[in-house]
Amino acid sequence: MRDYSVVTPAFWIGDTGKLLRGDANSQLLAMYLMSSPHSTMTGVFHCPILYMAHETGMGIEGATKALARLSEVGFCEYDEASEVVFVTRMASFQIAEVLKPGDNRILGLKKELAKMAPAHMKAKFLAIYSVAFCLGEEPPKDPKPASPSGGPPKPRTGSRTRTLVEAPPEGVAEQVWADFLKLRKAKKAPVTETVINGIRKEADKISMPLNDALAICCKRGWQGFDADWVKNTADAQPGGAFAGAI
């Protein structure tokens, strides 16, 4: 167990903190992951949803939904098969934004890298921090991309395939689709049939066309969509998704 963790007050007023306002469970889970007894300074560590549910007291359903929300806003990624979480900016706060060559912490980081698994999480870590931390390693080719974060994590199952969606679904304007693809690409989140079906299912709950739901995602910078996030807002009204610039 680590002796201490750094949790910056800026979390509450930063981009991620603003996106999580009003979602107490997601805020709690974010704080838990940053200070978890299972965490490491790299932000890549084994933490089953069962641990999150028990140690925060929010239960499996609450923890699963909160984890999905954190994935959608880019706070973390979760690998279902290995039950490993990657809090993407954690190392910046626990270690530093940049390390100079010869810093003693680089040796410790290399030791952590030697045992970091799964391989695709190590690749993602190196893609962000290899240069900043003078690790001298190229990100390895990702043999197994992480599950898309557009929906809640699911229990471990057998192997799954992902079908990427490139053409706009029926009823979705080309410009809205182009903006959504650009948003997902910026967040390194592929657009799959599972992602689109999940967004369509949530949009149907409030009788919203898929086109409008995707437009809202673009306007608000969301990877995914949940009906509860907009059902009591102006965006939920007919034409509301286009009230502001996308």
Tab-separated table of C-alpha atoms in Angstrom:
chain	number	residue	atom	x	y	z
A	1	MET	CA	0.000	0.000	0.000
A	2	ARG	CA	1.277	3.481	-0.872
A	3	ASP	CA	1.996	5.866	2.012
A	4	TYR	CA	0.330	8.826	0.340
A	5	SER	CA	-1.182	10.110	-2.902
A	6	VAL	CA	-1.381	13.565	-4.434
A	7	VAL	CA	-4.902	14.787	-5.172
A	8	THR	CA	-4.851	18.281	-6.614
A	9	PRO	CA	-7.629	20.744	-5.673
A	10	ALA	CA	-7.639	21.805	-9.338
A	11	PHE	CA	-9.551	18.586	-10.063
A	12	TRP	CA	-12.800	20.298	-9.075
A	13	ILE	CA	-12.438	23.221	-11.475
A	14	GLY	CA	-10.636	21.478	-14.340
A	15	ASP	CA	-12.299	20.139	-17.474
A	16	THR	CA	-12.912	16.676	-16.012
A	17	GLY	CA	-14.202	18.025	-12.701
A	18	LYS	CA	-16.675	20.257	-14.511
A	19	LEU	CA	-17.979	17.360	-16.594
A	20	LEU	CA	-18.566	15.301	-13.445
A	21	ARG	CA	-20.514	17.953	-11.562
A	22	GLY	CA	-23.822	16.608	-10.313
A	23	ASP	CA	-22.612	13.006	-10.540
A	24	ALA	CA	-21.575	12.225	-6.970
A	25	ASN	CA	-20.745	8.582	-7.626
A	26	SER	CA	-18.388	9.441	-10.478
A	27	GLN	CA	-16.706	12.129	-8.387
A	28	LEU	CA	-16.295	9.663	-5.527
A	29	LEU	CA	-14.866	6.971	-7.796
A	30	ALA	CA	-12.413	9.440	-9.340
A	31	MET	CA	-11.154	10.381	-5.870
A	32	TYR	CA	-10.988	6.706	-4.919
A	33	LEU	CA	-8.895	5.782	-7.972
A	34	MET	CA	-6.467	8.631	-7.332
A	35	SER	CA	-5.987	7.599	-3.705
A	36	SER	CA	-6.756	3.875	-3.864
A	37	PRO	CA	-4.657	1.514	-1.722
A	38	HIS	CA	-4.179	-0.538	-4.887
A	39	SER	CA	-2.880	2.351	-7.021
A	40	THR	CA	0.638	2.980	-8.269
A	41	MET	CA	2.432	6.197	-9.178
A	42	THR	CA	2.025	5.346	-12.868
A	43	GLY	CA	-1.770	5.247	-12.642
A	44	VAL	CA	-1.806	1.728	-14.141
A	45	PHE	CA	-2.897	-0.815	-11.550
A	46	HIS	CA	-5.042	-3.865	-10.894
A	47	CYS	CA	-8.390	-2.838	-9.432
A	48	PRO	CA	-11.430	-5.067	-10.064
A	49	ILE	CA	-14.829	-3.370	-10.097
A	50	LEU	CA	-15.617	-5.489	-7.032
A	51	TYR	CA	-12.912	-3.572	-5.117
A	52	MET	CA	-14.292	-0.232	-6.291
A	53	ALA	CA	-17.825	-1.214	-5.327
A	54	HIS	CA	-16.902	-2.523	-1.873
A	55	GLU	CA	-14.377	0.123	-0.841
A	56	THR	CA	-16.512	3.082	-1.946
A	57	GLY	CA	-19.750	1.524	-0.716
A	58	MET	CA	-21.607	2.308	-3.947
A	59	GLY	CA	-22.260	-1.317	-4.988
A	60	ILE	CA	-21.509	-3.079	-8.267
A	61	GLU	CA	-24.134	-1.245	-10.324
A	62	GLY	CA	-23.118	2.160	-9.012
A	63	ALA	CA	-19.399	1.498	-9.490
A	64	THR	CA	-19.913	0.133	-13.002
A	65	LYS	CA	-21.921	3.144	-14.119
A	66	ALA	CA	-19.477	5.573	-12.465
A	67	LEU	CA	-16.523	3.850	-14.130
A	68	ALA	CA	-18.215	4.125	-17.514
A	69	ARG	CA	-18.740	7.848	-16.940
A	70	LEU	CA	-15.071	8.332	-16.005
A	71	SER	CA	-14.062	6.516	-19.182
A	72	GLU	CA	-16.364	8.690	-21.265
A	73	VAL	CA	-14.832	11.936	-20.008
A	74	GLY	CA	-11.300	10.602	-20.537
A	75	PHE	CA	-10.338	10.324	-16.871
A	76	CYS	CA	-9.366	6.657	-17.141
A	77	GLU	CA	-9.499	3.488	-19.205
A	78	TYR	CA	-10.430	0.036	-17.939
A	79	ASP	CA	-9.463	-3.366	-19.303
A	80	GLU	CA	-12.149	-5.889	-18.451
A	81	ALA	CA	-10.089	-9.021	-19.053
A	82	SER	CA	-7.175	-8.104	-16.759
A	83	GLU	CA	-9.211	-5.821	-14.459
A	84	VAL	CA	-6.518	-3.155	-14.821
A	85	VAL	CA	-7.329	0.550	-14.745
A	86	PHE	CA	-5.234	3.354	-16.257
A	87	VAL	CA	-5.875	6.785	-14.744
A	88	THR	CA	-4.385	8.623	-17.688
A	89	ARG	CA	-3.048	11.804	-16.062
A	90	MET	CA	-2.263	10.347	-12.653
A	91	ALA	CA	1.497	10.066	-13.245
A	92	SER	CA	1.639	13.789	-13.997
A	93	PHE	CA	0.433	14.537	-10.477
A	94	GLN	CA	2.070	11.670	-8.600
A	95	ILE	CA	5.466	12.052	-10.283
A	96	ALA	CA	5.859	15.229	-12.370
A	97	GLU	CA	4.887	16.707	-15.707
A	98	VAL	CA	8.459	16.212	-16.978
A	99	LEU	CA	11.597	14.496	-15.643
A	100	LYS	CA	15.143	15.525	-16.546
A	101	PRO	CA	17.679	12.895	-17.649
A	102	GLY	CA	19.427	11.411	-14.618
A	103	ASP	CA	16.458	11.904	-12.273
A	104	ASN	CA	16.450	9.037	-9.747
A	105	ARG	CA	12.733	8.475	-10.317
A	106	ILE	CA	13.366	7.293	-13.882
A	107	LEU	CA	14.945	4.074	-12.603
A	108	GLY	CA	11.893	3.407	-10.437
A	109	LEU	CA	9.611	4.040	-13.388
A	110	LYS	CA	11.529	1.570	-15.536
A	111	LYS	CA	11.094	-1.062	-12.831
A	112	GLU	CA	7.353	-0.379	-12.842
A	113	LEU	CA	7.307	-0.654	-16.642
A	114	ALA	CA	9.057	-4.017	-16.548
A	115	LYS	CA	6.122	-5.527	-14.689
A	116	MET	CA	3.323	-3.412	-16.188
A	117	ALA	CA	0.571	-5.441	-17.816
A	118	PRO	CA	-1.396	-5.916	-19.976
A	119	ALA	CA	0.757	-4.912	-22.933
A	120	HIS	CA	-1.772	-2.524	-24.482
A	121	MET	CA	-2.002	-0.553	-21.216
A	122	LYS	CA	1.800	-0.305	-21.169
A	123	ALA	CA	1.654	0.933	-24.768
A	124	LYS	CA	-0.852	3.625	-23.829
A	125	PHE	CA	1.269	4.717	-20.862
A	126	LEU	CA	4.400	4.985	-23.006
A	127	ALA	CA	2.538	6.888	-25.707
A	128	ILE	CA	1.844	9.625	-23.141
A	129	TYR	CA	4.921	9.558	-20.912
A	130	SER	CA	7.886	7.968	-22.733
A	131	VAL	CA	9.403	11.279	-23.844
A	132	ALA	CA	8.355	13.342	-20.815
A	133	PHE	CA	9.880	10.806	-18.399
A	134	CYS	CA	13.006	10.017	-20.478
A	135	LEU	CA	12.130	6.329	-20.570
A	136	GLY	CA	13.866	5.715	-23.878
A	137	GLU	CA	11.243	3.216	-25.026
A	138	GLU	CA	9.043	3.280	-28.071
A	139	PRO	CA	5.416	2.417	-27.376
A	140	PRO	CA	5.034	-1.289	-28.315
A	141	LYS	CA	2.560	-2.239	-30.974
A	142	ASP	CA	-0.794	-2.633	-29.268
A	143	PRO	CA	-1.689	-6.362	-29.579
A	144	LYS	CA	-5.078	-5.959	-27.963
A	145	PRO	CA	-6.832	-2.577	-28.013
A	146	ALA	CA	-8.812	-1.764	-24.881
A	147	SER	CA	-12.579	-2.042	-25.001
A	148	PRO	CA	-14.217	1.175	-26.240
A	149	SER	CA	-15.334	3.429	-23.404
A	150	GLY	CA	-18.641	4.423	-24.894
A	151	GLY	CA	-20.553	2.072	-22.593
A	152	PRO	CA	-20.244	0.518	-19.149
A	153	PRO	CA	-17.684	-2.266	-18.600
A	154	LYS	CA	-19.118	-5.741	-18.904
A	155	PRO	CA	-18.273	-8.955	-17.044
A	156	ARG	CA	-15.462	-11.038	-18.476
A	157	THR	CA	-16.548	-13.165	-21.410
A	158	GLY	CA	-14.957	-15.008	-24.273
A	159	SER	CA	-13.188	-13.264	-27.115
A	160	ARG	CA	-15.062	-10.465	-28.855
A	161	THR	CA	-14.674	-8.744	-32.187
A	162	ARG	CA	-15.281	-5.072	-32.886
A	163	THR	CA	-16.757	-3.699	-36.081
A	164	LEU	CA	-15.683	-0.128	-36.809
A	165	VAL	CA	-18.347	2.188	-38.186
A	166	GLU	CA	-17.136	4.589	-40.880
A	167	ALA	CA	-20.255	5.664	-42.788
A	168	PRO	CA	-22.871	7.832	-41.032
A	169	PRO	CA	-25.802	5.785	-39.677
A	170	GLU	CA	-29.207	6.379	-41.218
A	171	GLY	CA	-30.625	9.754	-40.273
A	172	VAL	CA	-27.288	11.259	-39.176
A	173	ALA	CA	-26.091	14.375	-41.013
A	174	GLU	CA	-22.675	14.101	-42.643
A	175	GLN	CA	-21.301	17.128	-40.760
A	176	VAL	CA	-22.508	15.815	-37.386
A	177	TRP	CA	-20.972	12.425	-38.180
A	178	ALA	CA	-17.671	13.999	-39.242
A	179	ASP	CA	-17.554	16.024	-36.019
A	180	PHE	CA	-18.308	12.938	-33.919
A	181	LEU	CA	-15.578	10.888	-35.632
A	182	LYS	CA	-13.119	13.757	-35.059
A	183	LEU	CA	-14.076	13.910	-31.370
A	184	ARG	CA	-13.644	10.168	-30.838
A	185	LYS	CA	-10.343	10.170	-32.734
A	186	ALA	CA	-9.006	12.971	-30.518
A	187	LYS	CA	-9.851	10.868	-27.476
A	188	LYS	CA	-8.352	7.732	-29.064
A	189	ALA	CA	-11.729	6.009	-28.849
A	190	PRO	CA	-12.815	4.004	-31.913
A	191	VAL	CA	-16.375	4.240	-33.187
A	192	THR	CA	-17.885	0.760	-33.204
A	193	GLU	CA	-21.351	-0.673	-33.706
A	194	THR	CA	-21.499	-1.237	-29.943
A	195	VAL	CA	-20.805	2.452	-29.287
A	196	ILE	CA	-23.443	3.669	-31.757
A	197	ASN	CA	-26.043	1.153	-30.557
A	198	GLY	CA	-25.421	2.245	-26.970
A	199	ILE	CA	-25.894	5.922	-27.822
A	200	ARG	CA	-29.018	5.124	-29.872
A	201	LYS	CA	-30.482	3.140	-26.950
A	202	GLU	CA	-29.927	6.041	-24.537
A	203	ALA	CA	-31.345	8.563	-27.034
A	204	ASP	CA	-34.479	6.433	-27.481
A	205	LYS	CA	-35.168	6.751	-23.748
A	206	ILE	CA	-35.963	10.440	-24.251
A	207	SER	CA	-37.305	10.095	-27.809
A	208	MET	CA	-34.280	11.871	-29.242
A	209	PRO	CA	-32.997	11.163	-32.773
A	210	LEU	CA	-29.525	9.644	-32.942
A	211	ASN	CA	-28.403	12.672	-34.967
A	212	ASP	CA	-29.283	15.027	-32.088
A	213	ALA	CA	-27.599	12.813	-29.502
A	214	LEU	CA	-24.370	12.780	-31.510
A	215	ALA	CA	-24.593	16.551	-31.981
A	216	ILE	CA	-24.830	16.977	-28.209
A	217	CYS	CA	-21.779	14.753	-27.758
A	218	CYS	CA	-19.851	16.977	-30.152
A	219	LYS	CA	-21.029	20.194	-28.518
A	220	ARG	CA	-20.152	19.019	-25.009
A	221	GLY	CA	-17.045	16.991	-25.803
A	222	TRP	CA	-18.568	13.671	-24.702
A	223	GLN	CA	-17.319	10.319	-25.979
A	224	GLY	CA	-20.614	8.695	-25.044
A	225	PHE	CA	-24.169	9.646	-24.213
A	226	ASP	CA	-26.525	9.024	-21.290
A	227	ALA	CA	-30.154	10.135	-21.328
A	228	ASP	CA	-29.926	11.207	-17.667
A	229	TRP	CA	-27.295	13.833	-18.546
A	230	VAL	CA	-29.652	15.851	-20.761
A	231	LYS	CA	-33.243	14.858	-20.033
A	232	ASN	CA	-33.930	17.954	-17.933
A	233	THR	CA	-31.953	20.400	-20.071
A	234	ALA	CA	-32.740	22.558	-23.084
A	235	ASP	CA	-30.821	20.122	-25.290
A	236	ALA	CA	-33.538	17.517	-24.698
A	237	GLN	CA	-36.089	19.729	-26.451
A	238	PRO	CA	-36.678	19.389	-30.206
A	239	GLY	CA	-33.826	21.146	-31.984
A	240	GLY	CA	-32.069	21.780	-28.699
A	241	ALA	CA	-28.893	19.981	-29.677
A	242	PHE	CA	-28.245	22.648	-32.263
A	243	ALA	CA	-28.761	25.619	-29.967
A	244	GLY	CA	-24.998	26.211	-29.738
A	245	ALA	CA	-22.031	25.857	-32.007
A	246	ILE	CA	-20.676	22.366	-32.468
